Short mmCIF file of C-alpha atoms and ligand atoms in Angstrom, two decimals:
data_model
loop_
_atom_site.label_atom_id
_atom_site.label_comp_id
_atom_site.label_asym_id
_atom_site.label_seq_id
_atom_site.Cartn_x
_atom_site.Cartn_y
_atom_site.Cartn_z
CA MET A 30 -140.07 170.34 -52.78
CA GLY A 31 -142.01 170.84 -49.61
CA GLN A 32 -139.03 170.64 -47.28
CA GLU A 33 -139.27 172.13 -43.84
CA GLN A 34 -137.94 175.63 -44.13
CA SER A 35 -134.75 176.02 -42.15
CA ALA A 36 -135.09 178.50 -39.33
CA GLU A 37 -132.06 180.58 -38.32
CA PRO A 38 -129.14 178.30 -37.37
CA PHE A 39 -128.33 178.29 -33.69
CA ASP A 40 -125.73 180.81 -32.52
CA GLN A 41 -122.69 178.51 -32.42
CA SER A 42 -120.99 180.56 -29.71
CA ILE A 43 -123.65 179.48 -27.19
CA PRO A 44 -122.66 176.11 -25.70
CA PRO A 45 -124.97 173.09 -25.88
CA THR A 46 -126.59 171.83 -22.69
CA LYS A 47 -126.59 168.00 -22.84
CA LEU A 48 -123.66 167.56 -25.23
CA LEU A 49 -120.13 168.74 -24.57
CA ARG A 50 -119.79 170.01 -28.13
CA ARG A 51 -121.80 169.91 -31.35
CA ASP A 52 -119.88 167.11 -33.05
CA LEU A 53 -120.00 163.31 -33.46
CA LEU A 54 -117.39 162.73 -30.80
CA ALA A 55 -119.57 164.50 -28.26
CA VAL A 56 -122.55 162.40 -29.41
CA ALA A 57 -120.53 159.22 -28.77
CA GLU A 58 -119.57 160.54 -25.33
CA TYR A 59 -123.22 161.27 -24.57
CA ILE A 60 -124.20 157.72 -25.58
CA LYS A 61 -121.44 156.29 -23.37
CA SER A 62 -122.34 158.51 -20.42
CA GLY A 63 -125.34 156.39 -19.45
CA GLN A 64 -127.73 159.38 -19.71
CA CYS A 65 -128.83 158.19 -23.12
CA LYS A 66 -131.01 155.10 -22.82
CA LYS A 67 -133.59 155.59 -25.57
CA VAL A 68 -132.43 156.30 -29.08
CA VAL A 69 -134.70 157.01 -32.05
CA PHE A 70 -133.54 156.77 -35.65
CA MET A 71 -135.36 158.51 -38.50
CA VAL A 72 -134.01 157.28 -41.80
CA GLY A 73 -134.55 157.43 -45.55
CA ALA A 74 -133.23 156.18 -48.86
CA GLY A 75 -129.73 157.67 -48.33
CA ILE A 76 -128.85 154.92 -45.84
CA SER A 77 -129.31 152.30 -48.57
CA THR A 78 -127.43 153.92 -51.45
CA ALA A 79 -124.24 152.15 -50.31
CA ALA A 80 -126.14 148.88 -50.80
CA GLY A 81 -126.69 149.82 -54.45
CA ILE A 82 -130.27 151.09 -54.19
CA PRO A 83 -130.71 154.55 -55.70
CA ASP A 84 -132.38 157.21 -53.56
CA PHE A 85 -135.21 159.30 -54.98
CA ARG A 86 -134.07 162.91 -55.16
CA SER A 87 -130.28 163.01 -55.63
CA PRO A 88 -129.69 165.05 -58.80
CA GLU A 89 -127.65 162.51 -60.85
CA THR A 90 -128.30 159.12 -59.31
CA GLY A 91 -131.78 159.61 -57.86
CA LEU A 92 -134.69 157.62 -59.24
CA TYR A 93 -136.97 160.64 -59.75
CA SER A 94 -134.42 162.72 -61.65
CA ASN A 95 -133.90 159.78 -64.00
CA LEU A 96 -137.60 159.03 -64.39
CA ALA A 97 -138.18 162.71 -65.25
CA ARG A 98 -137.21 162.06 -68.89
CA LEU A 99 -139.94 159.44 -69.31
CA ASP A 100 -143.49 159.91 -70.41
CA LEU A 101 -144.92 159.93 -66.89
CA PRO A 102 -147.19 162.72 -65.61
CA ARG A 103 -144.60 163.21 -62.85
CA PRO A 104 -141.73 160.96 -61.72
CA GLU A 105 -143.50 160.39 -58.40
CA ALA A 106 -146.48 158.96 -60.31
CA VAL A 107 -144.94 155.48 -60.10
CA PHE A 108 -145.79 155.60 -56.38
CA ASP A 109 -149.14 157.38 -56.72
CA ILE A 110 -152.28 155.41 -56.00
CA SER A 111 -154.47 157.17 -58.62
CA TYR A 112 -151.85 156.63 -61.31
CA PHE A 113 -151.37 153.01 -60.19
CA ARG A 114 -155.09 152.38 -60.69
CA GLU A 115 -154.81 153.63 -64.23
CA ASP A 116 -151.50 152.07 -65.16
CA PRO A 117 -149.85 149.71 -62.68
CA ARG A 118 -147.13 148.58 -65.09
CA PRO A 119 -144.44 151.18 -64.28
CA PHE A 120 -144.68 150.29 -60.59
CA TYR A 121 -144.55 146.57 -61.35
CA ALA A 122 -141.43 147.19 -63.46
CA LEU A 123 -139.78 148.91 -60.51
CA ALA A 124 -140.93 146.28 -58.05
CA GLN A 125 -139.16 143.61 -60.12
CA GLU A 126 -135.82 145.24 -59.36
CA LEU A 127 -136.58 146.38 -55.81
CA TRP A 128 -138.08 143.08 -54.56
CA PRO A 129 -136.35 142.22 -51.25
CA GLY A 130 -133.53 139.70 -51.22
CA LYS A 131 -131.25 141.20 -53.84
CA PHE A 132 -129.60 143.84 -51.64
CA LYS A 133 -127.60 143.57 -48.43
CA PRO A 134 -127.53 145.87 -45.38
CA THR A 135 -125.00 148.68 -45.06
CA LEU A 136 -122.77 149.72 -42.21
CA THR A 137 -125.44 152.17 -41.12
CA HIS A 138 -128.02 149.38 -40.81
CA VAL A 139 -125.59 147.31 -38.74
CA PHE A 140 -124.90 150.32 -36.51
CA MET A 141 -128.62 150.71 -35.74
CA ARG A 142 -128.74 147.04 -34.82
CA MET A 143 -125.98 147.62 -32.24
CA PHE A 144 -128.41 149.88 -30.36
CA ALA A 145 -131.07 147.16 -30.46
CA ASP A 146 -128.58 144.58 -29.17
CA ARG A 147 -127.77 146.86 -26.21
CA GLY A 148 -131.41 147.61 -25.39
CA LEU A 149 -130.89 151.25 -26.38
CA LEU A 150 -133.08 151.32 -29.48
CA LEU A 151 -136.44 152.93 -28.77
CA ARG A 152 -137.54 152.83 -32.42
CA CYS A 153 -136.21 153.02 -35.92
CA PHE A 154 -138.66 155.04 -38.03
CA THR A 155 -137.82 154.20 -41.62
CA GLN A 156 -139.27 155.49 -44.89
CA ASN A 157 -137.51 152.72 -46.77
CA ILE A 158 -139.29 149.76 -48.29
CA ASP A 159 -136.17 147.67 -48.84
CA THR A 160 -136.49 145.95 -45.41
CA LEU A 161 -132.69 146.09 -44.96
CA GLU A 162 -133.30 147.01 -41.30
CA LEU A 163 -134.76 143.53 -40.81
CA ALA A 164 -131.98 141.95 -42.86
CA ALA A 165 -129.46 143.61 -40.51
CA GLY A 166 -131.11 141.87 -37.56
CA ILE A 167 -133.07 144.74 -36.00
CA PRO A 168 -136.12 143.15 -34.33
CA GLN A 169 -139.32 143.79 -36.27
CA ASP A 170 -141.08 145.32 -33.25
CA LYS A 171 -138.39 148.03 -33.07
CA ILE A 172 -138.95 149.15 -36.67
CA VAL A 173 -141.73 151.45 -37.82
CA PHE A 174 -142.11 150.97 -41.55
CA SER A 175 -143.56 154.42 -41.97
CA HIS A 176 -144.18 154.08 -45.72
CA GLY A 177 -145.08 150.38 -45.52
CA SER A 178 -142.93 147.67 -47.06
CA PHE A 179 -142.87 144.65 -49.33
CA ALA A 180 -143.67 142.47 -46.31
CA GLY A 181 -147.38 142.04 -47.20
CA GLN A 182 -149.67 142.39 -50.24
CA HIS A 183 -153.35 143.22 -50.61
CA CYS A 184 -156.04 144.10 -53.11
CA ILE A 185 -156.36 147.89 -53.30
CA ASP A 186 -160.16 147.64 -53.49
CA CYS A 187 -161.51 144.87 -51.26
CA LYS A 188 -158.28 144.81 -49.14
CA GLU A 189 -158.18 141.01 -49.27
CA GLU A 190 -154.74 139.53 -48.71
CA PHE A 191 -153.09 138.11 -51.82
CA ASP A 192 -150.83 135.09 -52.09
CA ARG A 193 -147.19 136.20 -51.79
CA THR A 194 -145.71 133.60 -54.16
CA GLU A 195 -148.32 134.42 -56.76
CA LEU A 196 -147.56 138.14 -56.52
CA GLU A 197 -143.85 137.42 -56.77
CA GLU A 198 -144.50 135.49 -60.00
CA HIS A 199 -146.45 138.44 -61.40
CA VAL A 200 -143.75 140.90 -60.38
CA LYS A 201 -141.06 138.72 -61.97
CA ILE A 202 -142.73 139.00 -65.37
CA GLY A 203 -143.96 142.57 -64.84
CA LYS A 204 -147.61 141.54 -65.18
CA PRO A 205 -150.00 143.22 -62.72
CA ALA A 206 -151.87 140.85 -60.42
CA PHE A 207 -155.63 141.08 -59.93
CA CYS A 208 -157.67 139.95 -56.95
CA ALA A 209 -160.73 137.70 -57.34
CA CYS A 210 -162.88 140.86 -56.98
CA GLY A 211 -161.17 142.40 -60.02
CA GLY A 212 -159.15 144.93 -58.01
CA LEU A 213 -155.44 145.44 -58.51
CA VAL A 214 -152.97 143.94 -56.06
CA LYS A 215 -149.93 145.75 -54.76
CA PRO A 216 -147.37 145.21 -52.01
CA ASP A 217 -148.21 147.05 -48.78
CA ILE A 218 -146.09 150.06 -49.69
CA THR A 219 -147.74 153.37 -48.85
CA PHE A 220 -148.33 155.28 -52.05
CA PHE A 221 -148.95 159.01 -52.34
CA GLY A 222 -152.64 159.42 -51.67
CA GLU A 223 -152.80 156.55 -49.15
CA ALA A 224 -152.92 156.64 -45.36
CA LEU A 225 -149.74 155.78 -43.49
CA PRO A 226 -149.71 152.48 -41.57
CA ALA A 227 -151.41 152.56 -38.16
CA ASP A 228 -148.09 151.61 -36.56
CA PHE A 229 -146.67 154.98 -37.60
CA HIS A 230 -149.38 156.93 -35.76
CA ASN A 231 -149.41 154.54 -32.82
CA SER A 232 -145.66 154.95 -32.32
CA LEU A 233 -145.51 158.76 -32.38
CA HIS A 234 -145.94 159.06 -28.60
CA LEU A 235 -142.60 157.26 -28.16
CA LEU A 236 -140.80 160.31 -29.48
CA ASP A 237 -141.68 162.13 -26.24
CA SER A 238 -139.42 159.83 -24.23
CA ALA A 239 -136.39 159.77 -26.55
CA ASP A 240 -132.96 160.75 -25.17
CA LEU A 241 -131.42 161.11 -28.62
CA ALA A 242 -132.72 161.34 -32.21
CA ILE A 243 -130.52 160.50 -35.20
CA VAL A 244 -131.77 161.45 -38.67
CA MET A 245 -129.93 159.89 -41.63
CA GLY A 246 -130.21 159.74 -45.41
CA SER A 247 -133.45 161.61 -45.94
CA SER A 248 -134.34 164.80 -47.77
CA LEU A 249 -137.15 165.23 -45.21
CA SER A 250 -139.45 166.23 -48.03
CA VAL A 251 -142.39 163.89 -47.54
CA TYR A 252 -144.87 164.60 -44.77
CA PRO A 253 -145.86 163.61 -42.18
CA PHE A 254 -142.52 161.79 -41.77
CA ALA A 255 -140.59 165.03 -42.36
CA SER A 256 -142.05 166.55 -39.21
CA LEU A 257 -140.81 163.79 -36.87
CA PRO A 258 -137.61 165.62 -35.79
CA GLN A 259 -139.71 168.59 -34.69
CA ARG A 260 -141.64 166.35 -32.31
CA ILE A 261 -138.49 165.65 -30.31
CA ASP A 262 -138.33 167.63 -27.08
CA GLU A 263 -136.36 170.89 -27.34
CA THR A 264 -133.86 169.71 -24.70
CA VAL A 265 -133.04 166.40 -26.43
CA PRO A 266 -129.98 166.18 -28.71
CA ARG A 267 -130.74 165.65 -32.40
CA VAL A 268 -128.18 164.58 -35.00
CA LEU A 269 -128.41 164.93 -38.76
CA MET A 270 -126.06 162.73 -40.81
CA ASN A 271 -126.74 163.44 -44.45
CA MET A 272 -125.09 164.46 -47.71
CA GLU A 273 -126.88 167.79 -47.55
CA LYS A 274 -128.45 170.04 -44.97
CA VAL A 275 -132.17 169.29 -44.70
CA GLY A 276 -135.04 170.24 -42.43
CA GLU A 277 -134.57 172.44 -39.38
CA ILE A 278 -131.98 170.40 -37.53
CA GLY A 279 -129.26 172.85 -36.56
CA THR A 280 -131.63 175.40 -35.09
CA ARG A 281 -131.60 174.04 -31.53
CA ARG A 282 -128.96 174.19 -28.86
CA ASP A 283 -128.16 170.45 -28.83
CA ASP A 284 -128.39 169.85 -32.58
CA VAL A 285 -125.44 168.32 -34.42
CA VAL A 286 -125.24 168.57 -38.21
CA TRP A 287 -122.72 166.25 -39.86
CA LEU A 288 -122.61 166.34 -43.66
CA GLY A 289 -121.22 163.48 -45.74
CA GLU A 290 -121.81 159.77 -46.51
CA CYS A 291 -123.57 158.36 -43.46
CA ASP A 292 -121.42 155.20 -43.47
CA ASP A 293 -118.36 157.44 -42.92
CA GLY A 294 -119.97 159.19 -39.95
CA ILE A 295 -121.07 155.83 -38.58
CA ARG A 296 -117.49 154.57 -38.77
CA GLU A 297 -116.36 157.55 -36.65
CA LEU A 298 -119.13 157.01 -34.12
CA ALA A 299 -118.62 153.24 -33.90
CA GLU A 300 -114.89 153.58 -33.34
CA GLU A 301 -115.42 156.17 -30.63
CA LEU A 302 -118.03 153.97 -28.96
CA GLY A 303 -115.72 150.95 -29.07
CA TRP A 304 -118.28 148.98 -31.07
CA TRP A 305 -116.18 148.45 -34.18
CA GLU A 306 -114.98 144.90 -33.48
CA GLU A 307 -118.45 143.69 -32.66
CA MET A 308 -119.77 145.33 -35.80
CA GLU A 309 -117.10 143.51 -37.76
CA GLU A 310 -118.36 140.18 -36.41
CA VAL A 311 -121.96 140.99 -37.26
CA TRP A 312 -120.85 142.25 -40.66
CA LYS A 313 -119.02 139.00 -41.45
CA GLY A 314 -122.18 137.06 -40.66
CA LEU A 315 -124.31 139.27 -42.90
CA ARG A 316 -121.91 140.14 -45.68
CA GLY A 317 -119.05 137.68 -45.85
CA ASP A 318 -118.66 138.87 -49.45
CA VAL A 319 -117.26 142.33 -48.63
CA GLY A 320 -114.77 143.14 -45.89
CA LEU A 321 -115.58 145.95 -43.49
CA GLU A 322 -112.12 147.48 -43.84
CA THR A 323 -112.48 147.85 -47.60
CA PRO A 324 -114.63 150.78 -48.67
CA VAL A 325 -118.22 149.63 -48.36
CA ALA A 326 -119.77 152.37 -50.40
CA LEU A 327 -120.43 151.48 -53.99
CA SER A 328 -119.04 153.66 -56.72
CA GLU A 329 -121.22 156.28 -58.40
CA ASP A 330 -121.00 154.08 -61.52
CA THR A 331 -122.69 151.15 -59.79
CA LEU A 332 -125.47 153.37 -58.52
CA GLU A 333 -125.85 154.95 -61.93
CA ALA A 334 -126.03 151.52 -63.57
CA GLU A 335 -128.78 150.52 -61.13
CA VAL A 336 -130.82 153.68 -61.66
CA THR A 337 -130.41 153.36 -65.44
CA LYS A 338 -131.71 149.80 -65.26
CA LEU A 339 -134.68 150.86 -63.15
CA THR A 340 -135.48 153.74 -65.50
CA ASP A 341 -135.17 151.53 -68.59
CA ASP A 342 -137.49 148.96 -67.04
CA VAL A 343 -140.11 151.62 -66.34
CA GLU A 344 -139.68 153.05 -69.84
CA LYS A 345 -140.19 149.61 -71.35
CA SER A 346 -143.35 149.14 -69.30
CA LEU A 347 -144.66 152.52 -70.49
CA ARG A 348 -144.03 151.52 -74.10
CA VAL A 349 -145.86 148.25 -73.55
CA ALA A 350 -148.69 150.17 -71.88
CA ASP A 351 -148.92 152.50 -74.85
CA GLU A 352 -148.99 149.64 -77.35
CA HIS A 353 -151.49 147.81 -75.17
CA THR A 354 -153.72 150.89 -75.01
CA LYS A 355 -153.75 151.18 -78.80
CA TRP A 356 -154.49 147.47 -79.11
CA VAL A 357 -157.35 147.64 -76.58
CA VAL A 358 -158.83 150.80 -78.14
CA LYS A 359 -158.73 149.09 -81.55
CA GLY A 360 -160.43 146.04 -80.03
CA LEU A 361 -163.04 148.26 -78.38
CA ASP A 362 -163.85 149.99 -81.65
CA LYS A 363 -164.42 146.59 -83.22
CA GLU A 364 -166.37 144.90 -80.46
CA LYS A 365 -167.71 147.72 -78.25
CA THR A 366 -167.40 145.38 -75.25
CA PRO A 367 -165.00 146.85 -72.70
CA SER A 368 -163.00 144.48 -70.54
CA ALA A 369 -161.61 145.25 -67.07
CA ALA A 370 -158.17 145.77 -68.60
CA ALA A 371 -159.61 148.13 -71.19
CA VAL A 372 -161.14 150.33 -68.52
CA ASP A 373 -157.76 150.54 -66.78
CA VAL A 374 -155.53 151.39 -69.67
CA THR A 375 -157.79 153.68 -71.66
CA GLN A 376 -157.81 156.11 -68.76
CA VAL A 377 -154.06 156.58 -69.01
CA GLU A 378 -154.23 159.72 -71.08
CA THR A 379 -157.18 161.37 -69.41
CA HIS A 380 -156.23 161.31 -65.77
CA ALA A 381 -155.42 164.54 -63.98
CA PHE A 382 -152.38 164.67 -61.76
CA PRO A 383 -151.85 167.20 -58.98
CA LYS A 384 -149.16 169.76 -59.67
CA ALA A 385 -148.09 170.24 -56.06
CA GLU A 386 -145.78 167.83 -54.24
CA PRO A 387 -148.19 165.21 -52.89
CA GLU A 388 -148.13 164.43 -49.22
CA LYS A 389 -148.68 161.03 -47.79
CA GLU A 390 -152.17 160.71 -46.33
P1 OAD B 409 -134.69 161.21 -50.89
O1 OAD B 409 -134.11 160.66 -52.14
O2 OAD B 409 -135.73 162.25 -51.00
O3 OAD B 409 -133.51 161.79 -49.99
C1 OAD B 409 -132.34 161.07 -49.75
C2 OAD B 409 -131.38 161.95 -48.98
O4 OAD B 409 -130.26 161.18 -48.60
C3 OAD B 409 -130.86 163.15 -49.76
O5 OAD B 409 -130.84 164.28 -48.93
C4 OAD B 409 -129.44 162.71 -50.15
O6 OAD B 409 -128.55 163.81 -50.27
C5 OAD B 409 -129.07 161.86 -48.98
N1 OAD B 409 -128.09 160.80 -49.27
C6 OAD B 409 -127.95 160.03 -50.36
N2 OAD B 409 -126.96 159.13 -50.21
C7 OAD B 409 -126.45 159.34 -48.97
C8 OAD B 409 -125.41 158.73 -48.19
N3 OAD B 409 -124.69 157.71 -48.66
N4 OAD B 409 -125.17 159.22 -46.97
C9 OAD B 409 -125.88 160.26 -46.46
N5 OAD B 409 -126.87 160.87 -47.13
C10 OAD B 409 -127.17 160.41 -48.36
O7 OAD B 409 -135.21 159.95 -50.04
P2 OAD B 409 -136.25 159.96 -48.83
O8 OAD B 409 -136.08 161.15 -47.98
O9 OAD B 409 -136.14 158.63 -48.19
O10 OAD B 409 -141.79 157.36 -50.84
O11 OAD B 409 -137.61 160.07 -49.61
C11 OAD B 409 -138.83 160.07 -48.89
C12 OAD B 409 -139.91 159.34 -49.65
O12 OAD B 409 -140.01 159.91 -50.96
C13 OAD B 409 -139.64 157.88 -49.90
O13 OAD B 409 -140.02 157.07 -48.83
C14 OAD B 409 -140.41 157.59 -51.14
C15 OAD B 409 -140.24 158.86 -51.92
O14 OAD B 409 -141.32 159.23 -52.69
C16 OAD B 409 -142.47 156.31 -51.32
O15 OAD B 409 -143.60 156.39 -51.22
C17 OAD B 409 -141.85 155.11 -51.92
#
């Protein structure tokens, strides 16, 4: 899957240098010590699963494993720019469900905001497009939307901005929007095959001055994002909070690997930091609907229901695309006058798709 290959884990008998131990408690102590003034977060889809948004690569509840049964060249094709040019409908079907506003931030999002409120947040590098970081109240200039977001929308050909309300209307009915130039319109999400936003590259230098890096909810399988933890100075503590071991965190002296639901780890950290009460206040303001003391994480069933809905929507759009292709081909045979739509959909079956895991850029 293109993950960073794990190097040998660090010899656990050798003590860390900056941390007292390699556990969350020691991380909290380090944050409280005053030595840690600039914190960087590197996050992925796993921090939003508790909000009800499926991640991509979890075996049962991940979007890609569910899309694998559909008639797509590859599950990732829904986010591939060449495939989008040929058939934008599966992406539009997904966008309907993922359009911002429906989901609410998780405990992990609120925790990151606490760092911003205290002037300790250097940057939050996120791969997520759900904009829940913003919804949690993290200032926009502290977030690097490394894979873009739904915040803007442009024509993929002439790059002209498109009207947001108009795009929203198109997304609602699953009908691709076209620019005046004839090009397709999509939200400013970075697809496979597209360059990452300039803000990502322009913010990389900040990693040199970080005092702590916390990686959460990512399989670290998409580059160049996956290489961010390696850019952190060797002497700076790095923390991985994830359901599974990923990347090469755990190979350095001050690395902490904590496996589990990130909201659970956050709870431990927040209590140790004495931030819990304040987080409760923020939480009430954001999510009066669910108490912080009750389990925040959604059940597997809820996540499964969401991923089933997403998959069904994409499947429906593929069926429509297939019927539409037949209809257009029939029309072409009759009239021999191709329309813009005909050019798009008739290429569906002929396009070649790379076999290897695509990298961003
Ligand atoms: P993935 O789905 O690849 O990885 C999510 C990771 O989070 C996995 O390692 C899960 O085990 C873990 N995880 C899930 N729920 C968790 C929880 N509650 N607590 C802790 N860990 C949890 O998602 P990303 O790494 O974000 O690109 O994927 C990277 C990119 O691949 C995405 O940005 C997307 C996709 O193609 C796009 O272009 C849209």
